JSON list of C-alpha atoms and ligand atoms in Angstrom, two decimals:
[
{"chain": "I", "resi": 17, "resn": "MET", "atom": "CA", "xyz": [-14.43, 9.01, 2.71]},
{"chain": "I", "resi": 18, "resn": "ALA", "atom": "CA", "xyz": [-17.74, 7.20, 2.29]},
{"chain": "I", "resi": 19, "resn": "ASP", "atom": "CA", "xyz": [-17.76, 4.10, 0.11]},
{"chain": "I", "resi": 20, "resn": "CYS", "atom": "CA", "xyz": [-13.98, 3.77, 0.10]},
{"chain": "I", "resi": 21, "resn": "LEU", "atom": "CA", "xyz": [-12.79, 0.25, 0.91]},
{"chain": "I", "resi": 22, "resn": "PHE", "atom": "CA", "xyz": [-9.43, 1.29, 2.32]},
{"chain": "I", "resi": 23, "resn": "CYS", "atom": "CA", "xyz": [-10.96, 4.11, 4.41]},
{"chain": "I", "resi": 24, "resn": "SER", "atom": "CA", "xyz": [-13.22, 1.41, 5.90]},
{"chain": "I", "resi": 25, "resn": "ILE", "atom": "CA", "xyz": [-10.18, -0.76, 6.64]},
{"chain": "I", "resi": 26, "resn": "ALA", "atom": "CA", "xyz": [-8.37, 2.24, 8.17]},
{"chain": "I", "resi": 27, "resn": "ALA", "atom": "CA", "xyz": [-11.40, 2.92, 10.37]},
{"chain": "I", "resi": 28, "resn": "GLY", "atom": "CA", "xyz": [-11.58, -0.73, 11.47]},
{"chain": "I", "resi": 29, "resn": "ASP", "atom": "CA", "xyz": [-15.03, -1.15, 9.93]},
{"chain": "I", "resi": 30, "resn": "ILE", "atom": "CA", "xyz": [-13.78, -3.84, 7.54]},
{"chain": "I", "resi": 31, "resn": "PRO", "atom": "CA", "xyz": [-11.29, -6.35, 8.94]},
{"chain": "I", "resi": 32, "resn": "ALA", "atom": "CA", "xyz": [-7.81, -6.72, 7.51]},
{"chain": "I", "resi": 33, "resn": "ASP", "atom": "CA", "xyz": [-4.78, -8.82, 8.34]},
{"chain": "I", "resi": 34, "resn": "VAL", "atom": "CA", "xyz": [-2.76, -5.92, 9.75]},
{"chain": "I", "resi": 35, "resn": "VAL", "atom": "CA", "xyz": [1.04, -6.23, 9.73]},
{"chain": "I", "resi": 36, "resn": "ILE", "atom": "CA", "xyz": [2.06, -2.79, 11.03]},
{"chain": "I", "resi": 37, "resn": "GLU", "atom": "CA", "xyz": [-0.01, 0.17, 12.20]},
{"chain": "I", "resi": 38, "resn": "THR", "atom": "CA", "xyz": [1.25, 3.63, 13.12]},
{"chain": "I", "resi": 39, "resn": "ASP", "atom": "CA", "xyz": [-0.60, 6.88, 13.81]},
{"chain": "I", "resi": 40, "resn": "ASP", "atom": "CA", "xyz": [-0.88, 7.68, 10.11]},
{"chain": "I", "resi": 41, "resn": "VAL", "atom": "CA", "xyz": [-0.25, 4.43, 8.22]},
{"chain": "I", "resi": 42, "resn": "ILE", "atom": "CA", "xyz": [-1.60, 0.88, 8.11]},
{"chain": "I", "resi": 43, "resn": "ALA", "atom": "CA", "xyz": [0.08, -2.08, 6.40]},
{"chain": "I", "resi": 44, "resn": "PHE", "atom": "CA", "xyz": [-2.00, -5.21, 5.80]},
{"chain": "I", "resi": 45, "resn": "ASN", "atom": "CA", "xyz": [-1.76, -8.37, 3.75]},
{"chain": "I", "resi": 46, "resn": "ASP", "atom": "CA", "xyz": [-3.28, -8.25, 0.27]},
{"chain": "I", "resi": 47, "resn": "ILE", "atom": "CA", "xyz": [-6.40, -10.42, 0.06]},
{"chain": "I", "resi": 48, "resn": "ASN", "atom": "CA", "xyz": [-5.28, -11.80, -3.32]},
{"chain": "I", "resi": 49, "resn": "PRO", "atom": "CA", "xyz": [-1.48, -12.05, -3.00]},
{"chain": "I", "resi": 50, "resn": "ALA", "atom": "CA", "xyz": [0.63, -11.89, -6.14]},
{"chain": "I", "resi": 51, "resn": "ALA", "atom": "CA", "xyz": [3.75, -13.06, -4.28]},
{"chain": "I", "resi": 52, "resn": "PRO", "atom": "CA", "xyz": [4.52, -14.94, -1.03]},
{"chain": "I", "resi": 53, "resn": "THR", "atom": "CA", "xyz": [4.78, -11.53, 0.66]},
{"chain": "I", "resi": 54, "resn": "HIS", "atom": "CA", "xyz": [2.27, -9.01, -0.64]},
{"chain": "I", "resi": 55, "resn": "VAL", "atom": "CA", "xyz": [1.54, -6.20, 1.80]},
{"chain": "I", "resi": 56, "resn": "LEU", "atom": "CA", "xyz": [-0.43, -3.04, 1.08]},
{"chain": "I", "resi": 57, "resn": "LEU", "atom": "CA", "xyz": [0.58, 0.24, 2.72]},
{"chain": "I", "resi": 58, "resn": "ILE", "atom": "CA", "xyz": [-2.02, 2.96, 3.01]},
{"chain": "I", "resi": 59, "resn": "PRO", "atom": "CA", "xyz": [-2.29, 6.35, 4.65]},
{"chain": "I", "resi": 60, "resn": "LYS", "atom": "CA", "xyz": [-5.23, 6.38, 7.07]},
{"chain": "I", "resi": 61, "resn": "ARG", "atom": "CA", "xyz": [-6.33, 9.66, 5.51]},
{"chain": "I", "resi": 62, "resn": "HIS", "atom": "CA", "xyz": [-8.03, 9.40, 2.15]},
{"chain": "I", "resi": 63, "resn": "ILE", "atom": "CA", "xyz": [-5.83, 10.33, -0.81]},
{"chain": "I", "resi": 64, "resn": "GLY", "atom": "CA", "xyz": [-6.86, 8.97, -4.19]},
{"chain": "I", "resi": 65, "resn": "SER", "atom": "CA", "xyz": [-3.43, 8.07, -5.52]},
{"chain": "I", "resi": 66, "resn": "VAL", "atom": "CA", "xyz": [0.10, 9.46, -5.66]},
{"chain": "I", "resi": 67, "resn": "ALA", "atom": "CA", "xyz": [-1.22, 11.83, -8.32]},
{"chain": "I", "resi": 68, "resn": "GLU", "atom": "CA", "xyz": [-3.17, 13.60, -5.55]},
{"chain": "I", "resi": 69, "resn": "LEU", "atom": "CA", "xyz": [-0.25, 14.07, -3.16]},
{"chain": "I", "resi": 70, "resn": "GLU", "atom": "CA", "xyz": [0.44, 17.66, -2.21]},
{"chain": "I", "resi": 71, "resn": "ALA", "atom": "CA", "xyz": [3.50, 19.50, -0.88]},
{"chain": "I", "resi": 72, "resn": "GLY", "atom": "CA", "xyz": [2.25, 19.17, 2.70]},
{"chain": "I", "resi": 73, "resn": "ASP", "atom": "CA", "xyz": [2.17, 15.37, 2.43]},
{"chain": "I", "resi": 74, "resn": "SER", "atom": "CA", "xyz": [5.94, 14.91, 2.60]},
{"chain": "I", "resi": 75, "resn": "ASP", "atom": "CA", "xyz": [5.93, 13.67, 6.22]},
{"chain": "I", "resi": 76, "resn": "LEU", "atom": "CA", "xyz": [3.17, 11.20, 5.39]},
{"chain": "I", "resi": 77, "resn": "LEU", "atom": "CA", "xyz": [5.09, 9.94, 2.39]},
{"chain": "I", "resi": 78, "resn": "ALA", "atom": "CA", "xyz": [8.19, 9.49, 4.53]},
{"chain": "I", "resi": 79, "resn": "ALA", "atom": "CA", "xyz": [6.11, 7.53, 7.07]},
{"chain": "I", "resi": 80, "resn": "LEU", "atom": "CA", "xyz": [4.83, 5.24, 4.31]},
{"chain": "I", "resi": 81, "resn": "PHE", "atom": "CA", "xyz": [8.36, 4.60, 3.05]},
{"chain": "I", "resi": 82, "resn": "GLU", "atom": "CA", "xyz": [9.59, 3.93, 6.58]},
{"chain": "I", "resi": 83, "resn": "VAL", "atom": "CA", "xyz": [6.98, 1.20, 7.02]},
{"chain": "I", "resi": 84, "resn": "ALA", "atom": "CA", "xyz": [7.81, -0.19, 3.56]},
{"chain": "I", "resi": 85, "resn": "THR", "atom": "CA", "xyz": [11.45, -0.45, 4.56]},
{"chain": "I", "resi": 86, "resn": "GLN", "atom": "CA", "xyz": [10.56, -2.17, 7.83]},
{"chain": "I", "resi": 87, "resn": "ILE", "atom": "CA", "xyz": [8.73, -4.84, 5.85]},
{"chain": "I", "resi": 88, "resn": "GLY", "atom": "CA", "xyz": [11.24, -5.08, 3.04]},
{"chain": "I", "resi": 89, "resn": "ARG", "atom": "CA", "xyz": [14.36, -5.47, 5.13]},
{"chain": "I", "resi": 90, "resn": "ASP", "atom": "CA", "xyz": [13.12, -8.86, 6.35]},
{"chain": "I", "resi": 91, "resn": "LEU", "atom": "CA", "xyz": [12.68, -10.17, 2.80]},
{"chain": "I", "resi": 92, "resn": "VAL", "atom": "CA", "xyz": [15.49, -12.31, 1.47]},
{"chain": "I", "resi": 93, "resn": "GLY", "atom": "CA", "xyz": [16.30, -11.95, -2.22]},
{"chain": "I", "resi": 94, "resn": "GLY", "atom": "CA", "xyz": [14.94, -8.49, -2.92]},
{"chain": "I", "resi": 95, "resn": "TRP", "atom": "CA", "xyz": [11.56, -6.87, -2.96]},
{"chain": "I", "resi": 96, "resn": "ARG", "atom": "CA", "xyz": [9.50, -4.39, -4.92]},
{"chain": "I", "resi": 97, "resn": "LEU", "atom": "CA", "xyz": [7.55, -1.27, -3.94]},
{"chain": "I", "resi": 98, "resn": "VAL", "atom": "CA", "xyz": [4.97, -0.29, -6.51]},
{"chain": "I", "resi": 99, "resn": "THR", "atom": "CA", "xyz": [1.89, 1.87, -6.84]},
{"chain": "I", "resi": 100, "resn": "ASN", "atom": "CA", "xyz": [-0.61, 1.88, -9.67]},
{"chain": "I", "resi": 101, "resn": "VAL", "atom": "CA", "xyz": [-2.09, 5.20, -10.77]},
{"chain": "I", "resi": 102, "resn": "GLY", "atom": "CA", "xyz": [-5.31, 5.05, -12.74]},
{"chain": "I", "resi": 103, "resn": "PRO", "atom": "CA", "xyz": [-7.31, 2.15, -14.17]},
{"chain": "I", "resi": 104, "resn": "ASP", "atom": "CA", "xyz": [-5.07, 1.74, -17.21]},
{"chain": "I", "resi": 105, "resn": "ALA", "atom": "CA", "xyz": [-2.13, 1.14, -14.88]},
{"chain": "I", "resi": 106, "resn": "GLY", "atom": "CA", "xyz": [-4.10, -1.43, -12.88]},
{"chain": "I", "resi": 107, "resn": "GLN", "atom": "CA", "xyz": [-5.39, 0.71, -10.02]},
{"chain": "I", "resi": 108, "resn": "SER", "atom": "CA", "xyz": [-8.61, -0.86, -8.76]},
{"chain": "I", "resi": 109, "resn": "VAL", "atom": "CA", "xyz": [-8.92, 0.76, -5.31]},
{"chain": "I", "resi": 110, "resn": "PHE", "atom": "CA", "xyz": [-8.85, 4.55, -5.47]},
{"chain": "I", "resi": 111, "resn": "HIS", "atom": "CA", "xyz": [-7.23, 5.16, -2.10]},
{"chain": "I", "resi": 112, "resn": "LEU", "atom": "CA", "xyz": [-3.45, 5.59, -2.26]},
{"chain": "I", "resi": 113, "resn": "HIS", "atom": "CA", "xyz": [-1.61, 2.34, -1.59]},
{"chain": "I", "resi": 114, "resn": "PHE", "atom": "CA", "xyz": [1.83, 0.93, -2.15]},
{"chain": "I", "resi": 115, "resn": "HIS", "atom": "CA", "xyz": [2.32, -2.77, -2.79]},
{"chain": "I", "resi": 116, "resn": "VAL", "atom": "CA", "xyz": [5.30, -4.43, -1.10]},
{"chain": "I", "resi": 117, "resn": "LEU", "atom": "CA", "xyz": [6.05, -7.62, -3.02]},
{"chain": "I", "resi": 118, "resn": "GLY", "atom": "CA", "xyz": [8.69, -10.20, -2.22]},
{"chain": "I", "resi": 119, "resn": "GLY", "atom": "CA", "xyz": [9.47, -13.76, -1.33]},
{"chain": "I", "resi": 120, "resn": "ARG", "atom": "CA", "xyz": [10.07, -14.89, -4.91]},
{"chain": "I", "resi": 121, "resn": "ALA", "atom": "CA", "xyz": [12.04, -13.74, -7.93]},
{"chain": "I", "resi": 122, "resn": "LEU", "atom": "CA", "xyz": [10.19, -10.84, -9.57]},
{"chain": "I", "resi": 123, "resn": "SER", "atom": "CA", "xyz": [10.28, -10.35, -13.32]},
{"chain": "I", "resi": 124, "resn": "TRP", "atom": "CA", "xyz": [10.74, -6.97, -15.00]},
{"chain": "I", "resi": 125, "resn": "PRO", "atom": "CA", "xyz": [9.12, -5.12, -16.65]},
{"chain": "I", "resi": 126, "resn": "PRO", "atom": "CA", "xyz": [5.67, -5.68, -15.18]},
{"chain": "I", "resi": 127, "resn": "GLY", "atom": "CA", "xyz": [2.88, -6.09, -17.74]},
{"chain": "C", "resi": 29, "resn": "AMP", "atom": "P1", "xyz": [-4.57, -1.96, -7.16]},
{"chain": "C", "resi": 29, "resn": "AMP", "atom": "O1", "xyz": [-5.12, -2.90, -8.20]},
{"chain": "C", "resi": 29, "resn": "AMP", "atom": "O2", "xyz": [-3.19, -1.50, -7.40]},
{"chain": "C", "resi": 29, "resn": "AMP", "atom": "O3", "xyz": [-5.55, -0.82, -6.91]},
{"chain": "C", "resi": 29, "resn": "AMP", "atom": "O4", "xyz": [-4.48, -2.81, -5.82]},
{"chain": "C", "resi": 29, "resn": "AMP", "atom": "C1", "xyz": [-5.60, -3.08, -5.02]},
{"chain": "C", "resi": 29, "resn": "AMP", "atom": "C2", "xyz": [-5.25, -4.29, -4.22]},
{"chain": "C", "resi": 29, "resn": "AMP", "atom": "O5", "xyz": [-6.17, -4.39, -3.14]},
{"chain": "C", "resi": 29, "resn": "AMP", "atom": "C3", "xyz": [-5.34, -5.61, -4.99]},
{"chain": "C", "resi": 29, "resn": "AMP", "atom": "O6", "xyz": [-4.06, -6.25, -4.99]},
{"chain": "C", "resi": 29, "resn": "AMP", "atom": "C4", "xyz": [-6.39, -6.41, -4.23]},
{"chain": "C", "resi": 29, "resn": "AMP", "atom": "O7", "xyz": [-6.10, -7.79, -4.16]},
{"chain": "C", "resi": 29, "resn": "AMP", "atom": "C5", "xyz": [-6.36, -5.74, -2.86]},
{"chain": "C", "resi": 29, "resn": "AMP", "atom": "N1", "xyz": [-7.57, -5.84, -2.08]},
{"chain": "C", "resi": 29, "resn": "AMP", "atom": "C6", "xyz": [-8.84, -5.63, -2.49]},
{"chain": "C", "resi": 29, "resn": "AMP", "atom": "N2", "xyz": [-9.70, -5.76, -1.47]},
{"chain": "C", "resi": 29, "resn": "AMP", "atom": "C7", "xyz": [-8.95, -6.06, -0.37]},
{"chain": "C", "resi": 29, "resn": "AMP", "atom": "C8", "xyz": [-9.25, -6.33, 1.00]},
{"chain": "C", "resi": 29, "resn": "AMP", "atom": "N3", "xyz": [-10.51, -6.30, 1.46]},
{"chain": "C", "resi": 29, "resn": "AMP", "atom": "N4", "xyz": [-8.24, -6.62, 1.84]},
{"chain": "C", "resi": 29, "resn": "AMP", "atom": "C9", "xyz": [-6.97, -6.65, 1.39]},
{"chain": "C", "resi": 29, "resn": "AMP", "atom": "N5", "xyz": [-6.62, -6.40, 0.11]},
{"chain": "C", "resi": 29, "resn": "AMP", "atom": "C10", "xyz": [-7.59, -6.12, -0.76]},
{"chain": "C", "resi": 30, "resn": "ZN", "atom": "ZN1", "xyz": [-10.20, 6.07, 1.17]}
]
């Protein structure tokens, strides 16, 4: 999708610090980390948010969770998988992404 930051990262047009890449998913370090480990997981295909997922996306969703688990299982002391939906929830990039956060104690609830 034109003018989408994460589509540009998925296409390799904008560099990212890639952690894991599969056929359908890329995981890269957040440019402004909120925790010692802060990785973003995105589908390479443009989807605006989890609110736009459709029934046919179940394999893609499973692939995203598989990569999340690969990252999370190396994190001592727990980790969090979160996605923001809409500006009021803190979504600032409108291409589906999950945050994997860990490496420190995480408070709950988030603000
Ligand atoms: P959200 O606010 O949930 O939409 O999350 C967007 C995330 O993307 C934020 O945590 C930003 O720090 C991160 N971000 C923005 N631009 C980049 C970039 N070029 N490379 C990596 N992470 C980015
Ligand atoms: Zn996109």
